[in-house]
Short mmCIF file of C-alpha atoms in Angstrom, two decimals:
data_model
loop_
_atom_site.label_atom_id
_atom_site.label_comp_id
_atom_site.label_asym_id
_atom_site.label_seq_id
_atom_site.Cartn_x
_atom_site.Cartn_y
_atom_site.Cartn_z
CA UNK A 1 0.00 0.00 0.00
CA UNK A 2 1.11 3.53 -0.62
CA UNK A 3 1.66 5.06 2.80
CA UNK A 4 5.30 6.14 2.83
CA UNK A 5 4.76 9.52 4.52
CA UNK A 6 2.29 8.08 7.01
CA UNK A 7 4.62 5.20 7.84
CA UNK A 8 7.54 7.57 8.48
CA UNK A 9 5.40 9.76 10.69
CA UNK A 10 3.97 6.89 12.70
CA UNK A 11 7.38 5.49 13.47
CA UNK A 12 8.26 8.67 15.38
CA UNK A 13 5.15 8.73 17.52
CA UNK A 14 4.36 7.06 20.79
CA UNK A 15 0.82 8.39 20.80
CA UNK A 16 -0.17 7.30 17.33
CA UNK A 17 -3.50 5.50 17.41
CA UNK A 18 -2.96 3.07 14.59
CA UNK A 19 -0.66 1.64 12.07
CA UNK A 20 -0.62 -1.63 10.34
CA UNK A 21 0.95 -4.87 11.60
CA UNK A 22 0.97 -8.50 10.56
CA UNK A 23 2.61 -11.24 12.61
CA UNK A 24 3.18 -14.57 11.00
CA UNK A 25 4.56 -17.53 12.82
CA UNK A 26 6.71 -20.39 11.48
CA UNK A 27 10.10 -21.91 12.19
CA UNK A 28 13.19 -20.75 10.34
CA UNK A 29 14.57 -23.78 8.57
CA UNK A 30 11.83 -26.06 9.88
CA UNK A 31 10.78 -29.36 8.34
CA UNK A 32 9.32 -29.27 4.85
CA UNK A 33 6.08 -30.45 3.32
CA UNK A 34 7.73 -33.49 1.79
CA UNK A 35 8.66 -35.12 5.08
CA UNK A 36 7.20 -35.34 8.53
CA UNK A 37 3.86 -33.70 7.70
CA UNK A 38 0.62 -35.02 9.12
CA UNK A 39 -2.98 -34.11 8.49
CA UNK A 40 -3.03 -32.22 11.78
CA UNK A 41 -5.82 -31.64 14.22
CA UNK A 42 -6.18 -27.92 13.46
CA UNK A 43 -7.33 -28.17 9.87
CA UNK A 44 -4.01 -27.95 8.02
CA UNK A 45 -0.96 -30.21 7.39
CA UNK A 46 1.61 -30.03 10.19
CA UNK A 47 5.23 -31.05 10.53
CA UNK A 48 6.27 -33.16 13.50
CA UNK A 49 5.94 -30.93 16.54
CA UNK A 50 8.66 -30.13 19.07
CA UNK A 51 7.45 -28.00 21.97
CA UNK A 52 11.04 -27.12 22.84
CA UNK A 53 11.96 -25.83 19.40
CA UNK A 54 12.86 -22.12 19.26
CA UNK A 55 10.73 -19.72 17.25
CA UNK A 56 12.10 -17.05 14.94
CA UNK A 57 10.22 -13.76 14.78
CA UNK A 58 10.36 -11.21 11.98
CA UNK A 59 9.29 -7.71 12.96
CA UNK A 60 9.83 -4.17 11.79
CA UNK A 61 11.66 -1.69 14.02
CA UNK A 62 8.51 -0.56 15.85
CA UNK A 63 7.28 -4.06 16.67
CA UNK A 64 10.49 -5.06 18.43
CA UNK A 65 8.70 -3.76 21.53
CA UNK A 66 6.13 -6.52 21.15
CA UNK A 67 8.87 -9.16 21.06
CA UNK A 68 10.62 -7.56 24.03
CA UNK A 69 7.42 -7.64 26.06
CA UNK A 70 6.90 -11.30 25.18
CA UNK A 71 10.43 -12.29 26.16
CA UNK A 72 10.04 -10.55 29.50
CA UNK A 73 6.76 -12.32 30.23
CA UNK A 74 7.70 -15.70 28.72
CA UNK A 75 11.41 -16.29 29.38
CA UNK A 76 10.80 -20.01 29.02
CA UNK A 77 10.20 -19.69 25.26
CA UNK A 78 13.40 -19.55 23.17
CA UNK A 79 12.94 -16.82 20.59
CA UNK A 80 15.09 -15.19 17.93
CA UNK A 81 14.05 -11.74 16.69
CA UNK A 82 14.90 -10.61 13.16
CA UNK A 83 14.19 -7.06 12.00
CA UNK A 84 13.09 -6.40 8.41
CA UNK A 85 11.12 -3.72 6.59
CA UNK A 86 7.71 -5.17 7.40
CA UNK A 87 6.69 -4.94 3.74
CA UNK A 88 6.37 -1.19 4.31
CA UNK A 89 5.35 1.12 1.47
CA UNK A 90 4.24 -1.76 -0.69
CA UNK A 91 7.64 -3.48 -0.88
CA UNK A 92 5.86 -6.87 -0.75
CA UNK A 93 8.99 -8.35 0.81
CA UNK A 94 7.02 -10.62 3.12
CA UNK A 95 5.25 -12.41 0.29
CA UNK A 96 8.36 -12.47 -1.90
CA UNK A 97 10.44 -14.14 0.81
CA UNK A 98 7.75 -16.71 1.56
CA UNK A 99 7.54 -17.59 -2.14
CA UNK A 100 11.29 -18.23 -2.07
CA UNK A 101 10.99 -20.45 1.00
CA UNK A 102 8.13 -22.34 -0.64
CA UNK A 103 10.42 -23.11 -3.60
CA UNK A 104 13.32 -24.26 -1.43
CA UNK A 105 11.00 -25.90 1.13
CA UNK A 106 12.97 -24.40 3.99
CA UNK A 107 13.73 -21.12 5.73
CA UNK A 108 10.25 -20.11 6.84
CA UNK A 109 10.52 -17.70 9.78
CA UNK A 110 8.53 -18.33 12.91
CA UNK A 111 7.10 -14.84 13.20
CA UNK A 112 6.67 -12.23 10.47
CA UNK A 113 5.47 -8.69 10.96
CA UNK A 114 3.98 -6.98 7.91
CA UNK A 115 2.67 -3.48 7.51
CA UNK A 116 0.12 -4.63 4.95
CA UNK A 117 -3.48 -5.34 5.91
CA UNK A 118 -4.33 -7.69 3.05
CA UNK A 119 -1.85 -10.54 3.48
CA UNK A 120 -4.53 -13.06 4.42
CA UNK A 121 -5.72 -12.85 0.82
CA UNK A 122 -2.58 -14.66 -0.39
CA UNK A 123 -1.27 -16.32 2.79
CA UNK A 124 -4.46 -18.40 3.10
CA UNK A 125 -4.06 -19.87 -0.40
CA UNK A 126 -1.90 -22.60 -1.85
CA UNK A 127 0.87 -21.33 -4.13
CA UNK A 128 2.18 -23.45 -6.98
CA UNK A 129 0.92 -26.56 -5.26
CA UNK A 130 2.54 -25.69 -1.93
CA UNK A 131 0.42 -25.54 1.19
CA UNK A 132 -0.82 -22.16 2.35
CA UNK A 133 1.62 -20.31 4.56
CA UNK A 134 -0.94 -19.18 7.13
CA UNK A 135 -2.25 -21.62 9.69
CA UNK A 136 -5.98 -21.88 10.34
CA UNK A 137 -6.54 -20.37 13.77
CA UNK A 138 -10.20 -21.12 14.45
CA UNK A 139 -9.77 -24.88 14.10
CA UNK A 140 -8.64 -25.23 17.70
CA UNK A 141 -5.19 -23.64 17.58
CA UNK A 142 -6.39 -20.39 19.17
CA UNK A 143 -9.04 -20.79 21.89
CA UNK A 144 -12.52 -19.83 20.78
CA UNK A 145 -12.88 -17.79 23.95
CA UNK A 146 -9.99 -15.62 22.79
CA UNK A 147 -11.31 -15.18 19.25
CA UNK A 148 -14.75 -14.24 20.55
CA UNK A 149 -13.36 -11.31 22.55
CA UNK A 150 -11.97 -9.44 19.54
CA UNK A 151 -13.99 -6.38 18.58
CA UNK A 152 -16.87 -7.48 16.31
CA UNK A 153 -15.66 -7.29 12.71
CA UNK A 154 -12.01 -6.91 13.67
CA UNK A 155 -11.10 -10.33 12.27
CA UNK A 156 -12.87 -9.78 8.93
CA UNK A 157 -9.60 -9.04 7.08
CA UNK A 158 -8.24 -12.28 8.56
CA UNK A 159 -11.17 -14.44 7.52
CA UNK A 160 -11.33 -16.29 4.18
CA UNK A 161 -14.16 -18.72 3.45
CA UNK A 162 -15.08 -18.84 7.13
CA UNK A 163 -11.58 -19.69 8.31
CA UNK A 164 -9.57 -17.28 10.45
CA UNK A 165 -5.94 -16.97 9.35
CA UNK A 166 -4.66 -14.16 11.56
CA UNK A 167 -5.24 -12.18 14.73
CA UNK A 168 -5.82 -8.46 14.45
CA UNK A 169 -3.33 -6.32 16.33
CA UNK A 170 -5.02 -2.92 16.21
CA UNK A 171 -7.82 -1.06 14.47
CA UNK A 172 -7.70 2.16 12.45
CA UNK A 173 -11.37 3.06 12.40
CA UNK A 174 -12.39 6.39 10.86
CA UNK A 175 -13.89 8.98 13.20
CA UNK A 176 -14.53 12.73 13.02
CA UNK A 177 -11.71 14.69 14.61
CA UNK A 178 -12.49 18.31 15.40
CA UNK A 179 -11.03 21.36 17.10
CA UNK A 180 -13.35 22.17 19.99
CA UNK A 181 -11.74 25.57 20.53
CA UNK A 182 -12.50 26.62 16.94
CA UNK A 183 -16.04 25.23 17.13
CA UNK A 184 -16.65 27.27 20.28
CA UNK A 185 -15.08 30.35 18.73
CA UNK A 186 -17.15 30.11 15.56
CA UNK A 187 -20.33 29.09 17.36
CA UNK A 188 -20.78 25.89 15.33
CA UNK A 189 -22.32 22.56 16.27
CA UNK A 190 -20.47 19.30 15.60
CA UNK A 191 -22.23 17.50 12.70
CA UNK A 192 -23.74 14.05 13.10
CA UNK A 193 -24.54 13.38 9.41
CA UNK A 194 -22.66 13.83 6.16
CA UNK A 195 -25.36 16.25 5.05
CA UNK A 196 -24.64 18.44 8.07
CA UNK A 197 -20.91 18.01 7.47
CA UNK A 198 -21.20 19.32 3.90
CA UNK A 199 -23.45 22.19 4.96
CA UNK A 200 -20.94 23.23 7.62
CA UNK A 201 -18.14 23.02 5.07
CA UNK A 202 -20.05 25.39 2.81
CA UNK A 203 -20.66 27.74 5.75
CA UNK A 204 -16.99 27.70 6.70
CA UNK A 205 -15.99 28.61 3.15
CA UNK A 206 -18.13 31.75 3.38
CA UNK A 207 -17.62 32.79 6.98
CA UNK A 208 -14.09 31.60 7.77
CA UNK A 209 -12.22 31.04 4.50
CA UNK A 210 -8.87 29.34 4.90
CA UNK A 211 -10.15 26.87 7.47
CA UNK A 212 -10.67 23.30 6.28
CA UNK A 213 -12.94 20.35 7.09
CA UNK A 214 -10.93 17.53 5.48
CA UNK A 215 -8.44 16.62 2.78
CA UNK A 216 -8.38 14.39 -0.32
CA UNK A 217 -4.65 14.42 -0.98
CA UNK A 218 -3.77 11.04 0.53
CA UNK A 219 -4.05 7.58 -1.01
CA UNK A 220 -6.46 6.43 1.70
CA UNK A 221 -9.10 9.01 0.74
CA UNK A 222 -11.50 6.30 -0.54
CA UNK A 223 -11.25 4.47 2.80
CA UNK A 224 -12.24 7.66 4.63
CA UNK A 225 -15.10 8.90 2.45
CA UNK A 226 -16.28 6.08 0.16
CA UNK A 227 -16.01 3.14 2.56
CA UNK A 228 -18.21 4.95 5.06
CA UNK A 229 -20.73 5.64 2.29
CA UNK A 230 -21.09 1.93 1.47
CA UNK A 231 -19.57 2.41 -1.98
CA UNK A 232 -19.17 -0.96 -3.73
CA UNK A 233 -15.66 -0.30 -4.93
CA UNK A 234 -13.99 -3.17 -3.11
CA UNK A 235 -16.53 -5.92 -2.48
CA UNK A 236 -14.33 -9.01 -2.08
CA UNK A 237 -16.76 -11.93 -2.46
CA UNK A 238 -14.26 -14.81 -2.44
CA UNK A 239 -10.55 -15.64 -2.39
CA UNK A 240 -10.27 -14.57 -6.04
CA UNK A 241 -13.54 -12.78 -6.82
CA UNK A 242 -14.50 -9.14 -6.44
CA UNK A 243 -17.48 -7.00 -7.39
CA UNK A 244 -16.70 -3.43 -8.40
CA UNK A 245 -19.38 -0.82 -9.07
CA UNK A 246 -18.41 2.78 -8.35
CA UNK A 247 -21.46 4.25 -10.09
CA UNK A 248 -23.96 3.34 -7.36
CA UNK A 249 -25.86 6.11 -5.51
CA UNK A 250 -23.70 5.37 -2.47
CA UNK A 251 -20.55 6.19 -4.43
CA UNK A 252 -22.07 9.15 -6.21
CA UNK A 253 -23.25 10.88 -3.05
CA UNK A 254 -19.79 10.78 -1.51
CA UNK A 255 -18.22 12.01 -4.75
CA UNK A 256 -20.73 14.86 -5.12
CA UNK A 257 -20.06 16.00 -1.56
CA UNK A 258 -16.33 16.00 -2.18
CA UNK A 259 -16.75 17.97 -5.40
CA UNK A 260 -18.55 20.70 -3.47
CA UNK A 261 -15.98 20.86 -0.68
CA UNK A 262 -12.96 20.63 -2.99
CA UNK A 263 -14.32 23.46 -5.12
CA UNK A 264 -14.89 25.81 -2.18
CA UNK A 265 -11.44 25.13 -0.75
CA UNK A 266 -12.44 23.46 2.52
CA UNK A 267 -11.18 20.01 1.46
CA UNK A 268 -7.88 20.56 -0.36
CA UNK A 269 -6.06 18.03 -2.47
CA UNK A 270 -2.96 17.97 -0.28
CA UNK A 271 -1.42 15.20 1.79
CA UNK A 272 -1.55 15.60 5.56
CA UNK A 273 2.10 14.53 5.67
CA UNK A 274 3.55 17.35 3.62
CA UNK A 275 5.27 20.57 4.75
CA UNK A 276 2.69 22.46 2.67
CA UNK A 277 -0.16 21.05 4.77
CA UNK A 278 1.51 21.94 8.08
CA UNK A 279 2.47 25.44 6.95
CA UNK A 280 -0.87 26.31 5.42
CA UNK A 281 -3.35 24.67 7.77
CA UNK A 282 -1.84 24.66 11.26
CA UNK A 283 -4.50 26.14 13.52
CA UNK A 284 -7.04 26.03 10.68
CA UNK A 285 -8.31 22.45 10.75
CA UNK A 286 -11.86 22.87 12.02
CA UNK A 287 -12.59 19.17 11.60
CA UNK A 288 -11.30 16.21 9.65
CA UNK A 289 -12.68 12.71 9.07
CA UNK A 290 -9.81 10.30 9.47
CA UNK A 291 -8.51 7.16 11.17
CA UNK A 292 -7.93 6.84 14.89
CA UNK A 293 -4.19 7.17 14.45
CA UNK A 294 -4.54 10.76 13.17
CA UNK A 295 -4.55 11.84 16.83
CA UNK A 296 -0.87 11.11 17.28
CA UNK A 297 0.30 11.25 13.67
CA UNK A 298 -1.13 14.69 12.91
CA UNK A 299 -2.77 16.52 15.79
CA UNK A 300 -0.62 15.68 18.82
CA UNK A 301 2.60 15.76 16.83
CA UNK A 302 5.23 18.49 17.28
CA UNK A 303 6.30 17.97 13.65
CA UNK A 304 2.76 18.38 12.33
CA UNK A 305 -0.25 20.41 13.52
CA UNK A 306 0.83 20.47 17.17
CA UNK A 307 -2.69 21.03 18.49
CA UNK A 308 -2.48 22.12 22.15
CA UNK A 309 -3.90 19.96 24.91
CA UNK A 310 -7.58 20.48 25.61
CA UNK A 311 -8.57 21.36 22.03
CA UNK A 312 -8.83 18.08 20.14
CA UNK A 313 -12.24 16.45 20.25
CA UNK A 314 -13.51 13.30 18.59
CA UNK A 315 -17.01 12.53 17.35
CA UNK A 316 -18.58 9.29 16.20
CA UNK A 317 -18.67 8.36 12.49
CA UNK A 318 -21.09 10.43 10.45
CA UNK A 319 -24.29 8.89 9.07
CA UNK A 320 -25.98 9.39 5.75
CA UNK A 321 -29.56 10.66 6.26
CA UNK A 322 -31.96 7.84 7.07
CA UNK A 323 -29.17 5.29 7.60
CA UNK A 324 -27.21 3.98 10.54
CA UNK A 325 -23.67 5.29 10.63
CA UNK A 326 -20.92 3.03 9.31
CA UNK A 327 -17.29 3.85 8.83
CA UNK A 328 -14.10 2.92 7.04
CA UNK A 329 -10.71 1.71 8.24
CA UNK A 330 -7.22 2.88 7.29
CA UNK A 331 -4.76 0.22 8.32
CA UNK A 332 -4.83 -1.90 11.45
CA UNK A 333 -2.55 -4.81 12.15
CA UNK A 334 -2.79 -8.58 11.98
CA UNK A 335 -0.66 -11.47 13.27
CA UNK A 336 -0.43 -14.77 11.39
CA UNK A 337 0.67 -18.21 12.63
CA UNK A 338 2.47 -20.26 9.97
CA UNK A 339 1.32 -23.72 9.01
CA UNK A 340 4.99 -24.75 8.73
CA UNK A 341 5.86 -24.16 12.37
CA UNK A 342 7.53 -26.99 14.25
CA UNK A 343 6.40 -25.45 17.54
CA UNK A 344 2.80 -24.36 17.06
CA UNK A 345 2.29 -24.21 20.81
CA UNK A 346 4.95 -21.50 21.24
CA UNK A 347 3.83 -19.78 18.04
CA UNK A 348 0.25 -19.53 19.24
CA UNK A 349 1.39 -18.34 22.66
CA UNK A 350 3.34 -15.53 21.02
CA UNK A 351 0.52 -14.49 18.68
CA UNK A 352 -2.05 -14.53 21.46
CA UNK A 353 0.20 -12.56 23.80
CA UNK A 354 1.01 -9.71 21.43
CA UNK A 355 -2.64 -9.24 20.48
CA UNK A 356 -4.32 -9.64 23.86
CA UNK A 357 -1.90 -9.13 26.76
CA UNK A 358 -2.07 -5.90 28.76
CA UNK A 359 1.71 -5.97 29.08
CA UNK A 360 1.95 -5.05 25.43
CA UNK A 361 -1.41 -3.87 24.10
CA UNK A 362 -2.19 -1.53 27.02
CA UNK A 363 1.20 -0.67 28.45
CA UNK A 364 3.25 -0.33 25.25
CA UNK A 365 1.30 -0.47 21.98
CA UNK A 366 0.41 2.92 20.44
CA UNK A 367 -2.62 1.73 18.48
CA UNK A 368 -6.22 1.06 19.48
CA UNK A 369 -6.22 -2.68 20.33
CA UNK A 370 -8.43 -4.98 18.30
CA UNK A 371 -8.89 -7.20 21.35
CA UNK A 372 -11.91 -5.88 23.23
CA UNK A 373 -10.76 -6.16 26.86
CA UNK A 374 -7.41 -4.53 26.04
CA UNK A 375 -9.15 -1.76 24.09
CA UNK A 376 -11.22 -0.77 27.11
CA UNK A 377 -8.13 -0.40 29.28
CA UNK A 378 -6.22 1.37 26.51
CA UNK A 379 -8.97 3.99 26.18
CA UNK A 380 -8.94 4.61 29.91
CA UNK A 381 -5.19 5.14 29.80
CA UNK A 382 -5.44 7.58 26.87
CA UNK A 383 -8.23 9.57 28.49
CA UNK A 384 -6.20 9.91 31.69
CA UNK A 385 -3.50 11.76 29.73
CA UNK A 386 -5.56 14.95 29.84
CA UNK A 387 -4.79 15.75 26.20
CA UNK A 388 -8.26 15.38 24.69
CA UNK A 389 -11.12 17.87 24.91
CA UNK A 390 -13.65 15.03 24.94
CA UNK A 391 -13.79 11.42 26.04
CA UNK A 392 -12.89 8.72 23.52
CA UNK A 393 -16.21 6.90 23.41
CA UNK A 394 -16.53 7.84 19.73
CA UNK A 395 -13.47 5.75 18.89
CA UNK A 396 -14.98 2.77 20.66
CA UNK A 397 -18.25 3.25 18.77
CA UNK A 398 -16.39 3.48 15.47
CA UNK A 399 -14.50 0.27 16.20
CA UNK A 400 -17.74 -1.69 15.97
CA UNK A 401 -19.13 0.32 13.03
CA UNK A 402 -16.71 -0.60 10.24
CA UNK A 403 -18.75 -1.50 7.16
CA UNK A 404 -18.08 -5.14 6.17
CA UNK A 405 -18.70 -4.54 2.46
CA UNK A 406 -15.17 -3.29 1.83
CA UNK A 407 -12.84 -6.26 1.60
CA UNK A 408 -9.11 -6.93 1.88
CA UNK A 409 -7.94 -8.15 -1.51
CA UNK A 410 -4.37 -8.65 -2.66
CA UNK A 411 -4.50 -5.52 -4.81
CA UNK A 412 -4.13 -2.11 -3.20
CA UNK A 413 -7.05 0.29 -3.44
CA UNK A 414 -4.75 3.05 -2.24
CA UNK A 415 -2.29 2.48 -5.08
CA UNK A 416 -5.13 2.63 -7.60
CA UNK A 417 -6.50 5.86 -6.12
CA UNK A 418 -3.07 7.49 -5.97
CA UNK A 419 -2.34 6.67 -9.60
CA UNK A 420 -5.78 7.31 -11.09
CA UNK A 421 -7.69 9.79 -8.98
CA UNK A 422 -5.24 12.03 -7.13
CA UNK A 423 -3.62 13.55 -10.24
CA UNK A 424 -6.98 13.89 -12.00
CA UNK A 425 -8.45 15.77 -9.04
CA UNK A 426 -5.36 17.96 -8.97
CA UNK A 427 -6.04 18.69 -12.63
CA UNK A 428 -9.46 20.04 -11.79
CA UNK A 429 -11.61 17.08 -12.80
CA UNK A 430 -14.82 16.33 -10.94
CA UNK A 431 -14.81 13.30 -8.67
CA UNK A 432 -18.28 12.36 -9.91
CA UNK A 433 -17.14 12.31 -13.53
CA UNK A 434 -14.06 10.27 -12.54
CA UNK A 435 -16.06 7.43 -10.98
CA UNK A 436 -16.20 5.29 -14.17
CA UNK A 437 -12.47 5.77 -14.68
CA UNK A 438 -11.84 4.72 -11.08
CA UNK A 439 -13.96 1.61 -11.62
CA UNK A 440 -11.99 0.64 -14.72
CA UNK A 441 -8.68 1.12 -12.91
CA UNK A 442 -9.78 -1.06 -9.98
CA UNK A 443 -11.02 -3.80 -12.31
CA UNK A 444 -7.82 -3.77 -14.32
CA UNK A 445 -5.61 -4.06 -11.25
CA UNK A 446 -7.76 -6.80 -9.75
CA UNK A 447 -7.53 -8.81 -12.95
CA UNK A 448 -3.77 -8.39 -13.03
CA UNK A 449 -3.72 -9.99 -9.57
CA UNK A 450 -5.83 -12.91 -10.77
CA UNK A 451 -9.28 -11.84 -9.62
CA UNK A 452 -12.50 -12.57 -11.43
CA UNK A 453 -14.26 -9.19 -11.55
CA UNK A 454 -18.02 -8.76 -11.60
#
């Protein structure tokens, strides 16, 4: 996915509320599929198990803290930590390395962290006749009681044909961030619907020009505005099937709203991670729909907007008139257990710890935990900081409001948007008129990645 500026910003922040993570578990140099494999009791072929075998963990620089927390809590488990790029910025290194190990039938790492949120789409499938890399988790490997406590919908990106292939690390649900001080100063009311949001954007353009209510300059724009409008741009219906229709009323209404706000200057086509954005809009962001991690990446960031304590408020996802509010998601991590692991017991212990344990998810992790009990404690900790102008109940509400009709395919929606839509919008084209072109671009990319498109 195209998130280079976001990734760089997140790495420098302890308060960031999101990010993307994938943990995959296997044993470096473990037995291969040609010898020692059994049918297994968890729903996938397994090599002969050794509960004393060490596990090797691949993480990016930020997730070394997860491994450190595990080693401190579980000194009895021998673990080797290897740092790699986490497939950041669409490098696809995770998948590329696994394909190499599949060919040589050796070298699989025990734990792999990936910054991509769509790895279950390929890791759950056989490749060139080789068994799928990801282990099935809901066949008894991970306790059902643990799986049931994840936030409803959190494991959707991990689930393929009813089987769960990963554990979600954190969520990146979209909420409405707003500056309470500016709202009070201008005498405005926080909107609860997209209709009110647009109307306020039009009012701001007239009464307080220069202030903004959002941006469309980042690759995750469709996940912020179109996902929450139930636009059928990314309806993954099977491991290799997708339905794409960007001309529905749900897509058109979001596009028409953006056209209005782009034209009047309240929703500029500029990335939130550019010097231009910081210079031009510091102190002028009235409100902004965006993922939970915007709090630390943009607002409470000395290198970005640097919003003072007591000003940043958060409101629940906006609803379209007559409909219940749903929202999108920009990132959020997952941890996979490898089907090749020689020590599945240790692998599962690691994966369960880093996604559920307070020692990491509450005490250390910067993102909103996907595991429900940890999320509650994490929110309490954040609220006690005294930074926010409101409580964080809206983030909790958003975590259970992510619309399930936007899937996690192999292809990157963000890459398609960045290549097709961002430059066209910059050239002055209407988002509404660009919808057919966007649809064609999505279909073409999906087909390149082997999808049957409907």
